Short mmCIF file of C-alpha atoms and ligand atoms in Angstrom, two decimals:
data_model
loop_
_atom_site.label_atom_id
_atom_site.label_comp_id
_atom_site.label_asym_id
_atom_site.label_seq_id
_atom_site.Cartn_x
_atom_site.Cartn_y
_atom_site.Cartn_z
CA UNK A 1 19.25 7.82 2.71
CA UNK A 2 20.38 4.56 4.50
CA UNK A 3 18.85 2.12 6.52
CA UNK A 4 18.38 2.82 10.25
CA UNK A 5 20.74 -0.06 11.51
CA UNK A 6 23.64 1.93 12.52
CA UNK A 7 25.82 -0.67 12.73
CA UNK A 8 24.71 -2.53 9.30
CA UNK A 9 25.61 1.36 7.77
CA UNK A 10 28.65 1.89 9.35
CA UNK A 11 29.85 -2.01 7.99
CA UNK A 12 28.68 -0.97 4.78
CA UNK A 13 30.30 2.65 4.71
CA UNK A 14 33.72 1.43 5.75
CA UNK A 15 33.74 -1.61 3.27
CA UNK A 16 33.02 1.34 0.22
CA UNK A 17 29.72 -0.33 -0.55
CA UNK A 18 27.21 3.05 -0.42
CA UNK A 19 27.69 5.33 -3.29
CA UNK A 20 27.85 8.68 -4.06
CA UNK A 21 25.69 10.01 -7.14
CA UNK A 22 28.33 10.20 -9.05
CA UNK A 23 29.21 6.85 -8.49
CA UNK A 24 31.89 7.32 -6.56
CA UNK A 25 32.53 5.23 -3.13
CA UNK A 26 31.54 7.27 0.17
CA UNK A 27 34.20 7.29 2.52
CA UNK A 28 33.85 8.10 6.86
CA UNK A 29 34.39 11.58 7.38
CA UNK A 30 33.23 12.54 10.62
CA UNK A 31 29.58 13.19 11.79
CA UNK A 32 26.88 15.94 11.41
CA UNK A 33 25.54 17.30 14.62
CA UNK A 34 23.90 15.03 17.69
CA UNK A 35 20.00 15.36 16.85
CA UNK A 36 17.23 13.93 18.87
CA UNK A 37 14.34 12.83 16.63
CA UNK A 38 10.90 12.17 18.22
CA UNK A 39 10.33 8.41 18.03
CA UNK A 40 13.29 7.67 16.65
CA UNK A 41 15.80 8.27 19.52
CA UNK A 42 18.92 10.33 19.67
CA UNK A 43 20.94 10.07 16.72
CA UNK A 44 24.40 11.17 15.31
CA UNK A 45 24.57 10.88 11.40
CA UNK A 46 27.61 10.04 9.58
CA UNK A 47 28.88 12.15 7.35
CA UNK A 48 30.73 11.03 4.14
CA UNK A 49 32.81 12.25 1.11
CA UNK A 50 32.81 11.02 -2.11
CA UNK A 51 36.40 9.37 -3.29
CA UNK A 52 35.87 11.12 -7.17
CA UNK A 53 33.19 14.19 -6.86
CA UNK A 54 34.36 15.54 -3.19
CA UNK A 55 31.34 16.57 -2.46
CA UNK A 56 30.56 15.30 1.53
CA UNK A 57 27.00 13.66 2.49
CA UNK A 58 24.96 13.11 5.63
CA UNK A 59 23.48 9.82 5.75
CA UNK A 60 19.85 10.26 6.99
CA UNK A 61 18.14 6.63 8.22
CA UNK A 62 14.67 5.87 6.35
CA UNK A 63 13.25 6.98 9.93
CA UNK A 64 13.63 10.27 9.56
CA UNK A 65 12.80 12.88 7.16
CA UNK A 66 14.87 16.24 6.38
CA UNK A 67 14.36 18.66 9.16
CA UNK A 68 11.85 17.01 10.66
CA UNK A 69 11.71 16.47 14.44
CA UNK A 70 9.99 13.57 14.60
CA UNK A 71 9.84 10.18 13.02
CA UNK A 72 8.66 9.77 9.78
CA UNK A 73 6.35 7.21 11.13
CA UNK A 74 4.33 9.54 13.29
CA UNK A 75 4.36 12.16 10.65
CA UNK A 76 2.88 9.14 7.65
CA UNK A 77 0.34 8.16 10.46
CA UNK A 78 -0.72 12.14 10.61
CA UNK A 79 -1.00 11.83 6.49
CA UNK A 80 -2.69 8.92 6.67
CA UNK A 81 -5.75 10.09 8.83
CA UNK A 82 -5.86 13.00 6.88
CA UNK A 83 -6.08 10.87 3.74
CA UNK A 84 -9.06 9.42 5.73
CA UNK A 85 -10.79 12.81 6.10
CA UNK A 86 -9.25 13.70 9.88
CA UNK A 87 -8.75 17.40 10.62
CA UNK A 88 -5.01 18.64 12.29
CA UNK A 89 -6.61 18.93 16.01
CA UNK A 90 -8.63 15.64 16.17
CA UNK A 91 -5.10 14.05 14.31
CA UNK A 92 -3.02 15.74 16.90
CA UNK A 93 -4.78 14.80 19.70
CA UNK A 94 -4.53 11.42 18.29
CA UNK A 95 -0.59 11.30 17.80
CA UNK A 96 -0.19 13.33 21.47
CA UNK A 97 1.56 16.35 18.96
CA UNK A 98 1.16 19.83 18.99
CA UNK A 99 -1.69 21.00 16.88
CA UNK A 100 1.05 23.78 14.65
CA UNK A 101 3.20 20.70 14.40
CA UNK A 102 0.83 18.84 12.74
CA UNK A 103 -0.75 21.58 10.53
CA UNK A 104 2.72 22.33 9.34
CA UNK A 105 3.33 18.61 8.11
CA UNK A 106 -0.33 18.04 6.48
CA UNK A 107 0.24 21.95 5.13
CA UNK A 108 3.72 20.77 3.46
CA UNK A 109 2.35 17.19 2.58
CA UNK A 110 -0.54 19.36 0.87
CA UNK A 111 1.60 21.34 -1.52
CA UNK A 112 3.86 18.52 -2.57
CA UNK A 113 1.04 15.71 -2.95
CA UNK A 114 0.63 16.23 -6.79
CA UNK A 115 5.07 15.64 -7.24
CA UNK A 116 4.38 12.98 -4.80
CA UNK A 117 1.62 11.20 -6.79
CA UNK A 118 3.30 11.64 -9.71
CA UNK A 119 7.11 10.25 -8.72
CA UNK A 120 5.27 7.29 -6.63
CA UNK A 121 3.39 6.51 -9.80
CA UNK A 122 6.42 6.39 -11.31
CA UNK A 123 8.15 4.21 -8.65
CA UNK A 124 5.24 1.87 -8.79
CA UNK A 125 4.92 1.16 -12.66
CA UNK A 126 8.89 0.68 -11.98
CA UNK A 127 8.04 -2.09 -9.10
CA UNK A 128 5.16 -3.54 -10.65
CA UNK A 129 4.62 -2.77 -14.73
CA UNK A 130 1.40 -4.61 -14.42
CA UNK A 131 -0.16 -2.95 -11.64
CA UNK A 132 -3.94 -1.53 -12.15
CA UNK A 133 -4.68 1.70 -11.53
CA UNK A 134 -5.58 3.11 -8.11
CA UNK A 135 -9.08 4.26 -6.66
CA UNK A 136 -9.41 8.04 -7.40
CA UNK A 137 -10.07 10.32 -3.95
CA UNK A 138 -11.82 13.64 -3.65
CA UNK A 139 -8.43 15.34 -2.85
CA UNK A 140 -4.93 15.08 -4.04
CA UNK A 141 -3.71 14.26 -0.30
CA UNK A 142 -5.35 10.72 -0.27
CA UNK A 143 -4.57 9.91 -3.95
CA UNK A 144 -1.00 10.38 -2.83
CA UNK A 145 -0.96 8.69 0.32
CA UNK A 146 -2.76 5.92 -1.26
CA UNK A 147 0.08 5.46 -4.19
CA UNK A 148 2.64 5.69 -1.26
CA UNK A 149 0.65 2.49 0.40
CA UNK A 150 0.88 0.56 -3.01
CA UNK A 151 4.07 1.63 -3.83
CA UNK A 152 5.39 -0.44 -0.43
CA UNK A 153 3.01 -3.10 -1.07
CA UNK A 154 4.58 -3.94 -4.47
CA UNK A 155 7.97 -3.60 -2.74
CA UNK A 156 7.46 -6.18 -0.75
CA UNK A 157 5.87 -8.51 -3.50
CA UNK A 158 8.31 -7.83 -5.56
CA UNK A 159 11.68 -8.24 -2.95
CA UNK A 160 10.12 -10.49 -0.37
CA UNK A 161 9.62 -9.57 3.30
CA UNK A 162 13.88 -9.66 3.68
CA UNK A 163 15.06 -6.56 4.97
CA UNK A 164 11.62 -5.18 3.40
CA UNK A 165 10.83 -1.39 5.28
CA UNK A 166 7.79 0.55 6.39
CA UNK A 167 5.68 1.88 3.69
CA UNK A 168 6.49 5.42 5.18
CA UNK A 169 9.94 4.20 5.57
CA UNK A 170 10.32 3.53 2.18
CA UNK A 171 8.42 6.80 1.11
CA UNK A 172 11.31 8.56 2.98
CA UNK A 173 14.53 6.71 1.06
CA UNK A 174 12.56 6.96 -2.42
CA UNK A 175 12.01 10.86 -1.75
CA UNK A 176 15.76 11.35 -0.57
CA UNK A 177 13.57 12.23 3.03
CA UNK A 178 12.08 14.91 1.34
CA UNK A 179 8.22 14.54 1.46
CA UNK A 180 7.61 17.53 3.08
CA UNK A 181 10.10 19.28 1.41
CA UNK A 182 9.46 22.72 -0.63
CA UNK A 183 12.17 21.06 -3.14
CA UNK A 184 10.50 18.21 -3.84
CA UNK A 185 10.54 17.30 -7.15
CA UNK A 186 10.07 14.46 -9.62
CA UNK A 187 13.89 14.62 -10.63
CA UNK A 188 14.78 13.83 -6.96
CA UNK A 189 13.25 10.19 -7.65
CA UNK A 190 15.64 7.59 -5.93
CA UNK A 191 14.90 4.30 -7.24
CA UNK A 192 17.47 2.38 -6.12
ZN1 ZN B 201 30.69 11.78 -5.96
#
């Protein structure tokens, strides 16, 4: 996951400052396939190989989740007024998104929110180790939307408003853009 200033990541990428996993320094090596993301715009991602591991990356910007059409700021908003007790129609009347769109993100939001809660609780004790404990909601949707919002908020405490992301932004680095992934897991945690 990199940031969504294209230029900023290709500076970056070219002087060997973004890493592989490994470690290793990511090096150009062509692009993945033109997209258009809702939102977002029309993008091209760069794709990358590791100098040590081989292994070849796409870079994804923090505005976009993985095989997700739209923007990950539309889709957060959708979370977000479910978290507040909105139903998919009213939500995707809201957003101007069809209704099975929207299902299908709160639906995969749904069956990852107790990994999410817990790797956001995680990343939050990691931002802030004396932050106090977060109202409880009535489902585990809300409790994980609402670690997501603290999560960003100690962020930007913590780092200052410089270069500082959307909370939904930064839910989409810290989950490698998989929120509404079926492999989402609490290994996957990027902290960095
Ligand atoms: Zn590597």
């Amino acid at each position: 996951m990199v940031g969504s200033d294209v230029d900023e990541v290709e500076r970056r990428l070219r002087a060997g400052e973004l890493a592989c996993p490994c470690g290793g320094a990511l090096a150009p090596w062509g692009h993945a396939r033109e997209r258009s993301v809702r939102g977002v715009g029309r993008l091209r991602p760069r794709r990358t190989r590791c100098g040590i591991c081989a292994v070849t990356h796409v870079l994804l910007a923090v505005s976009c989740l993985l095989r997700r059409a739209d923007g990950v700021e539309v889709i957060g908003a959708a979370l977000r007024l479910k978290a507040d007790g909105g139903g998919h129609r009213p939500i995707a009347a809201v957003l101007g998104r069809p209704v099975s769109t929207v299902r299908g993100w709160l639906r995969a939001f749904a069956s990852n929110a107790e990994p999410a809660r817990a790797w956001f609780t995680a990343l939050l004790v990691q931002l802030d180790p004396v932050t106090g404990p977060l109202p409880v909601h009535a489902n585990p949707l809300a409790d994980a939307v609402e670690v997501i919002g603290a999560c960003a908020a100690a962020a930007r405490r913590r780092f200052g408003v410089v270069g500082a992301v959307s909370p939904w932004q930064l839910a989409a680095a810290a989950s490698h853009g998989l929120l509404l992934a079926p492999a989402l897991s609490t290994e996957s945690i990027n902290t960095s």
